[in-house]
XYZ file of C-alpha atoms in Angstrom:
369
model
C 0.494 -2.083 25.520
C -2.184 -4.232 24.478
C -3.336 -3.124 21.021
C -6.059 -5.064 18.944
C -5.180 -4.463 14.710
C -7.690 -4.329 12.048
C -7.296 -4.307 8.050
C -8.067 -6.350 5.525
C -8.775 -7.315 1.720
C -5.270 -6.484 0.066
C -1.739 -5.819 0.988
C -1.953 -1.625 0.954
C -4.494 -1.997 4.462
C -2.253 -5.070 5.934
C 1.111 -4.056 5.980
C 0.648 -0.667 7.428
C -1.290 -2.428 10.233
C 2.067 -5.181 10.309
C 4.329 -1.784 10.585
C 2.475 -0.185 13.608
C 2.651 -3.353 15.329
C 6.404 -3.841 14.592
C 7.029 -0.255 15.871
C 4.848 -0.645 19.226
C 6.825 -3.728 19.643
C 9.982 -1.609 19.491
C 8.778 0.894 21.627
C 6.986 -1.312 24.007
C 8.742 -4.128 24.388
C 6.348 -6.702 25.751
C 3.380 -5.266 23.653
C 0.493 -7.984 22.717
C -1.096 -8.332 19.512
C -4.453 -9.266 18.349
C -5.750 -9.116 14.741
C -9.271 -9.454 13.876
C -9.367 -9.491 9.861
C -11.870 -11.259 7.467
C -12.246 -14.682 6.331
C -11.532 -14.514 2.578
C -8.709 -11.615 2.706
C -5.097 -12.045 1.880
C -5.032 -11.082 5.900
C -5.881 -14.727 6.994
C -2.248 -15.952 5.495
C -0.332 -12.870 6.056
C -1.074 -12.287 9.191
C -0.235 -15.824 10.841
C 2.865 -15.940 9.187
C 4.108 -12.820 11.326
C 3.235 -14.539 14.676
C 0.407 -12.806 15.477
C -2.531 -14.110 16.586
C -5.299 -13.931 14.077
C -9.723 -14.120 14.576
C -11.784 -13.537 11.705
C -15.424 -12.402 11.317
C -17.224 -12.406 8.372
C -17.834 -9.228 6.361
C -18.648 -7.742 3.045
C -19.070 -4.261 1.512
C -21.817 -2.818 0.499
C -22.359 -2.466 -3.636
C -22.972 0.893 -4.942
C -26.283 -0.174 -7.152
C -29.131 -0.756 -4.975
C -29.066 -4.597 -4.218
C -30.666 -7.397 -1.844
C -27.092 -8.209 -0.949
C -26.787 -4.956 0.388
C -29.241 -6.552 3.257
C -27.151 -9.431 3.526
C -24.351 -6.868 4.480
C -25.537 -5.148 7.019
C -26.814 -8.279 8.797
C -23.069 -9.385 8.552
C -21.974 -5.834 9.789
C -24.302 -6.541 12.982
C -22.959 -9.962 13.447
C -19.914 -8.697 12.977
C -19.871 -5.734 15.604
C -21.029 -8.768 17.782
C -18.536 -10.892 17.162
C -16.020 -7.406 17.665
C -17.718 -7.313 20.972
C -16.812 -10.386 21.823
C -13.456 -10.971 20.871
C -12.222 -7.442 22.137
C -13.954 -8.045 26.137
C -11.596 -11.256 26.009
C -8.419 -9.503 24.649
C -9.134 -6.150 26.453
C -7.115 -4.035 25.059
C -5.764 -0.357 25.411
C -6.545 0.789 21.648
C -7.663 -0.685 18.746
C -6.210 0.600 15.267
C -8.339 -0.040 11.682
C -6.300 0.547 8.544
C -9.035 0.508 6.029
C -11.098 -2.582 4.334
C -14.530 -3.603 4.904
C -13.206 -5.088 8.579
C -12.794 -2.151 10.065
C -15.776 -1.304 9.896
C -17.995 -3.771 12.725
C -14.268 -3.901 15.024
C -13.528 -0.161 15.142
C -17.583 0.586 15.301
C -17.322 -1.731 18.476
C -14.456 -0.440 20.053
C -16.367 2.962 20.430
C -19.403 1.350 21.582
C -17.105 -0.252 24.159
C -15.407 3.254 25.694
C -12.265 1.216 24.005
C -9.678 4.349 22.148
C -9.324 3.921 18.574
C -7.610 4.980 15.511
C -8.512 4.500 12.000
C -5.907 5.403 8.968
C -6.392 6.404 5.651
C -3.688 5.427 3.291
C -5.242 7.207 -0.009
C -5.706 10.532 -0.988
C -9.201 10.076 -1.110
C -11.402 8.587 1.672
C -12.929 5.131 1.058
C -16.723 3.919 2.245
C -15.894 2.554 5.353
C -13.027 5.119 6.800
C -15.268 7.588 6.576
C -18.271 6.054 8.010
C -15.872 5.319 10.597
C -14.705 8.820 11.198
C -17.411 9.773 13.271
C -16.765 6.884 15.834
C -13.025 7.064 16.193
C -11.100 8.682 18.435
C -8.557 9.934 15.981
C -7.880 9.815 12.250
C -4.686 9.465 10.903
C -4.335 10.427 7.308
C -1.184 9.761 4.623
C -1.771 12.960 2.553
C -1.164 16.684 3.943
C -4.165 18.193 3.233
C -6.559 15.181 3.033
C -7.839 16.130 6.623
C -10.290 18.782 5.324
C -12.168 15.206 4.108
C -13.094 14.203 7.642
C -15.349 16.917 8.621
C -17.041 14.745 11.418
C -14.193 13.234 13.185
C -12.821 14.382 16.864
C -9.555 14.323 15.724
C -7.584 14.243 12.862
C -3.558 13.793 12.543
C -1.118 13.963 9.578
C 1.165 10.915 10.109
C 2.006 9.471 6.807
C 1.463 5.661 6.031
C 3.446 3.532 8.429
C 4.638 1.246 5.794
C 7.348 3.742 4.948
C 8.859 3.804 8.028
C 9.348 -0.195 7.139
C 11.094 0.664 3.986
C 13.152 3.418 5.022
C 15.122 0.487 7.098
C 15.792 -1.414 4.384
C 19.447 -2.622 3.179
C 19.954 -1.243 -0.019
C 23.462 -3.879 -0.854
C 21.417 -6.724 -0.026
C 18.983 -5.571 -2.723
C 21.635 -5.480 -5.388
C 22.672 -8.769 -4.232
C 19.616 -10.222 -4.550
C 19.196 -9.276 -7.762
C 22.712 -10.253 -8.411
C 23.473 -6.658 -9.897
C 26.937 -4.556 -9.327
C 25.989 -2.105 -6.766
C 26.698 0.854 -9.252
C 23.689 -0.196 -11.334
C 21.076 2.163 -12.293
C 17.799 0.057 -11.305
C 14.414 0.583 -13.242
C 11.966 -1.574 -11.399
C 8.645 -1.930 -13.061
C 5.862 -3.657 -10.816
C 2.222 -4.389 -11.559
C 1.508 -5.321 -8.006
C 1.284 -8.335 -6.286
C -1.318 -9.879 -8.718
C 0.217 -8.465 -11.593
C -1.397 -5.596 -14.152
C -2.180 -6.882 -17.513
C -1.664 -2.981 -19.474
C 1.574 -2.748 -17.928
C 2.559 -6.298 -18.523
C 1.307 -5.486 -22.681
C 3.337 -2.344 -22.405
C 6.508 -4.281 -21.312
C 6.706 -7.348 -24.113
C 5.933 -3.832 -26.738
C 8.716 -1.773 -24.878
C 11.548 -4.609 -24.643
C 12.776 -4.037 -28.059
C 13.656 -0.638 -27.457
C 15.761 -1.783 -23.726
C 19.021 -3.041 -26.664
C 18.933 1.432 -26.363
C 19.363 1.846 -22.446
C 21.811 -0.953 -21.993
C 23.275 1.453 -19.396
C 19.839 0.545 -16.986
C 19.098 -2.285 -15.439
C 15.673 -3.094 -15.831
C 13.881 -5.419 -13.304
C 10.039 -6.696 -13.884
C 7.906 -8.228 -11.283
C 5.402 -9.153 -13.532
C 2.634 -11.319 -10.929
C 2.651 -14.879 -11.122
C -0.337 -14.734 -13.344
C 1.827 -12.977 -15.998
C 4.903 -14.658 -15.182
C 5.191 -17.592 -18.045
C 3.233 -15.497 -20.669
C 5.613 -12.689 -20.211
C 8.712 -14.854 -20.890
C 7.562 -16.097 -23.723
C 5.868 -12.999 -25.546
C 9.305 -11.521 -25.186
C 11.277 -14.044 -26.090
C 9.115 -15.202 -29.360
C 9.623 -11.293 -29.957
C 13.298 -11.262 -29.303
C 14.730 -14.543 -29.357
C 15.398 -14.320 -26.303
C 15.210 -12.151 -23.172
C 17.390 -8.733 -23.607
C 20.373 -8.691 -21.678
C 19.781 -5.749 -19.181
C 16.029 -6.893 -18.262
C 14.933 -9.376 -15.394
C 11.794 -10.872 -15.499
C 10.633 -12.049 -12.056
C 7.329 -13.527 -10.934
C 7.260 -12.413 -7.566
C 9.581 -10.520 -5.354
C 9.660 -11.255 -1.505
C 12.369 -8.804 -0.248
C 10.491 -5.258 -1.900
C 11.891 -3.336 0.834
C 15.222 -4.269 -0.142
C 14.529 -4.047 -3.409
C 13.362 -0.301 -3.591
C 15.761 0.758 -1.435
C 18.409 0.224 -5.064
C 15.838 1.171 -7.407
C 16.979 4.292 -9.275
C 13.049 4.616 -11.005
C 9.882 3.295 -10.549
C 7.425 1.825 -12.888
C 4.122 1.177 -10.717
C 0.377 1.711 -9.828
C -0.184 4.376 -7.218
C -1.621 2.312 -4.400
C -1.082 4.728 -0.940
C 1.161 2.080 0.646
C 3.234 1.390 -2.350
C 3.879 5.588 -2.782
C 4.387 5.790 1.010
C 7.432 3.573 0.604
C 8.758 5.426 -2.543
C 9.074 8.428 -1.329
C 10.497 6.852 2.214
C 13.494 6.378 -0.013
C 13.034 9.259 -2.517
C 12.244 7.013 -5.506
C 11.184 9.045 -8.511
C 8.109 7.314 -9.981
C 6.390 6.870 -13.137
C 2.643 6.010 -12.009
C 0.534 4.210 -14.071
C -2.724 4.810 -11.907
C -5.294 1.500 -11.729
C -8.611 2.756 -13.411
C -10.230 0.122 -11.944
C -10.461 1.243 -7.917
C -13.329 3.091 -6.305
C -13.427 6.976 -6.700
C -10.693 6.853 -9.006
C -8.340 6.837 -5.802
C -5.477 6.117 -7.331
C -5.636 8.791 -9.948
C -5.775 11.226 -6.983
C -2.782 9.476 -5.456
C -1.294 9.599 -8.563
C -1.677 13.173 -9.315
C -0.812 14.235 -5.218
C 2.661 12.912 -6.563
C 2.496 14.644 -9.805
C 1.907 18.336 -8.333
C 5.027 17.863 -5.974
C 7.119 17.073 -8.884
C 8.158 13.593 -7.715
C 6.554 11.675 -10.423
C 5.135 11.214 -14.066
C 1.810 10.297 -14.786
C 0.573 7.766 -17.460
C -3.339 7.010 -17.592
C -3.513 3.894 -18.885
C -5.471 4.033 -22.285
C -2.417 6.362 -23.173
C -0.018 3.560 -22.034
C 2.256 1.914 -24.891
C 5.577 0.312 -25.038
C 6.691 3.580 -26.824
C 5.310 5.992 -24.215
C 6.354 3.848 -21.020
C 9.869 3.970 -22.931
C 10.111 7.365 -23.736
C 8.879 9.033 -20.199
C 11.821 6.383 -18.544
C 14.318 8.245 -20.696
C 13.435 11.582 -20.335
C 13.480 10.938 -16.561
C 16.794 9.144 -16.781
C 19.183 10.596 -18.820
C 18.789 13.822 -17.749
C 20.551 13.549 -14.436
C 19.294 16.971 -13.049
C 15.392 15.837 -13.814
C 15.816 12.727 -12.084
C 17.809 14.851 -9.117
C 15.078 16.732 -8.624
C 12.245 14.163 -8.656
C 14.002 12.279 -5.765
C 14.083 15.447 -3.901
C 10.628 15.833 -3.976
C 9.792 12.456 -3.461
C 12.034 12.372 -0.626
C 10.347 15.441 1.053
C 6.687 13.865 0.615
C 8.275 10.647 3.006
C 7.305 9.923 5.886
C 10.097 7.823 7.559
C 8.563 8.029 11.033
C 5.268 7.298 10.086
C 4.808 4.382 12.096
C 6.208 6.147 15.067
C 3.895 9.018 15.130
C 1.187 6.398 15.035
C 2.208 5.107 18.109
C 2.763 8.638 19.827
C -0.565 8.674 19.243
C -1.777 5.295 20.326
C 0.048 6.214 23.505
C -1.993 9.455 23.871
C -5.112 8.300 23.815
C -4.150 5.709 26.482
C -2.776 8.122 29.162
C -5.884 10.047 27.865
C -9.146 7.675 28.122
């Protein structure tokens, strides 16, 4: 099958894309790969890296105020769906997949002007600019979130499939996480991440909450702070402290997460769709900490999707302290029938064949067009 991939702008649209194409590749052994992504995205390193070849056009999105640059965007959208044109008449390929980020938007647009099948995905509970601008054009929609169809009222098609990133995840070895983390394999693992460029409430709610840790030296706790946050971190804590406390990690970056979930007991995070998918892959009970600082408030709806299913706690961050982070990872983890519970419902959220169902699909719309 030869598939073109589209997604761009932050991890949460590029690694689902990564996890459809590793699960084509699987079933479809021969499969060829091309992703068109933007210039300045984190999509023009990541992508390379995996072995897949990479083009990039030049895009923005469009700001909500009225603004000149608006005009400069859809000159670049035009340029772009040109450039789209272009690139997919060379590759030819059987379907094209978008998984959200301004990108999508000129290569999917193209693919339908070119008779080419396509699919966009929606990781969040909420539908941003460009997937549903999109959802007109496509050939199918794939959503993460039972019940987030209803949000596509002009698409052809529209499929519950989960976010493909989980069925990544739900792979992962949970002994070499321990290991890596040089940790017993009977620890109880409270990961707390501020995603990959770190969160600066829930680094402030860490250095207040590490006195109180000396109380839960049963837990392990494990903090992927960003690199930004990385040095300050270490030394707020230990000019608090003394030194670090004995049961808490403090790590700029982690690059086996997969791994690393797959030992956590609790999680401490945002609710970014991709980062959820892979929780409840592995039944991970979560205390979400929702960004306020996304469009629509997505997050918050993530957050709260979680919430009603009873495999999470929620935490808006002007109500976030050292003392309340603290006190919701307690009530969650020493009572062993709450935190039983949770996982359960996390669990039955998952997804694990996410990425498969994708490519059911894909494979659909080629014996189809």
């Amino acid at each position: 099958m030869r598939v073109v991939l589209s997604g761009g702008g932050t991890g949460g649209h590029i690694y689902p894309a990564l996890a459809v194409a590793s699960q084509c590749a699987k079933e479809f052994p021969g499969s060829e790969f091309l992703y068109i992504g933007g210039k300045r995205g984190l999509e023009s390193s990541i992508v390379p890296q995996q072995g897949i070849p990479f083009e990039a056009i030049e895009i923005t999105g469009f700001r909500r105020k009225l603004s000149f640059d608006n005009v400069k965007t859809v000159m670049r959208f035009l340029k772009g769906v040109q450039t789209s044109k272009k690139l997919l008449k060379e590759f030819k390929p059987d379907v094209v997949i978008g998984t959200g980020g301004y990108v999508c938007g000129p290569v999917v647009y193209a693919a339908a002007k070119l008779g080419i099948p396509s699919i966009i995905h929606e990781q969040n509970a909420i539908p941003g600019l460009t997937n549903r601008f999109l959802s007109k054009y496509a050939s199918t929609v794939a959503v993460s979130f039972e019940g987030s169809e209803k949000a596509f009222p002009a698409a052809r098609n529209v499929i519950y499939t989960g976010n493909p990133r989980a069925t990544t995840v739900y792979a992962a070895d949970k002994q070499r996480g321990f290991e890596s983390l040089g940790l017993p394999s009977s620890s109880s693992v409270v990961l707390v991440v501020g995603g990959s460029q770190g969160a600066r409430a829930i680094n402030q709610a860490m250095v207040e909450m590490a006195p109180l840790l000396k109380q839960s030296e049963h837990l392990k706790f494990v903090y992927v702070t960003g690199d930004r946050y990385y040095a300050s971190t270490v030394e707020a804590i230990s000019a608090k402290l003394g030194e670090l406390p004995a049961n808490l990690q403090v790590l700029p970056y982690v690059h086996n997460m997969p791994e690393v979930l797959a030992c956590t007991s609790l999680i401490v995070n945002r609710a970014g769709a991709s980062f959820l998918a892979e929780i409840t892959a592995l039944g991970i009970p979560a205390i979400l900490i929702p960004s306020p600082n996304v469009t629509n408030n997505h997050q918050e709806k993530n957050a709260r999707a979680l919430e009603s299913a009873g495999a999470a706690e929620v935490i808006l961050e002007p109500e976030l302290t050292g003392q309340s982070l603290y006190a919701s990872i307690e009530r969650v983890m020493s009572d062993l029938r709450r935190h039983s519970a949770m996982s359960t419902a996390s669990r039955a959220l998952g997804k694990p064949d996410s990425a498969h169902l994708i490519v059911g699909e894909m494979e659909r719309l080629v014996k189809h067009q």
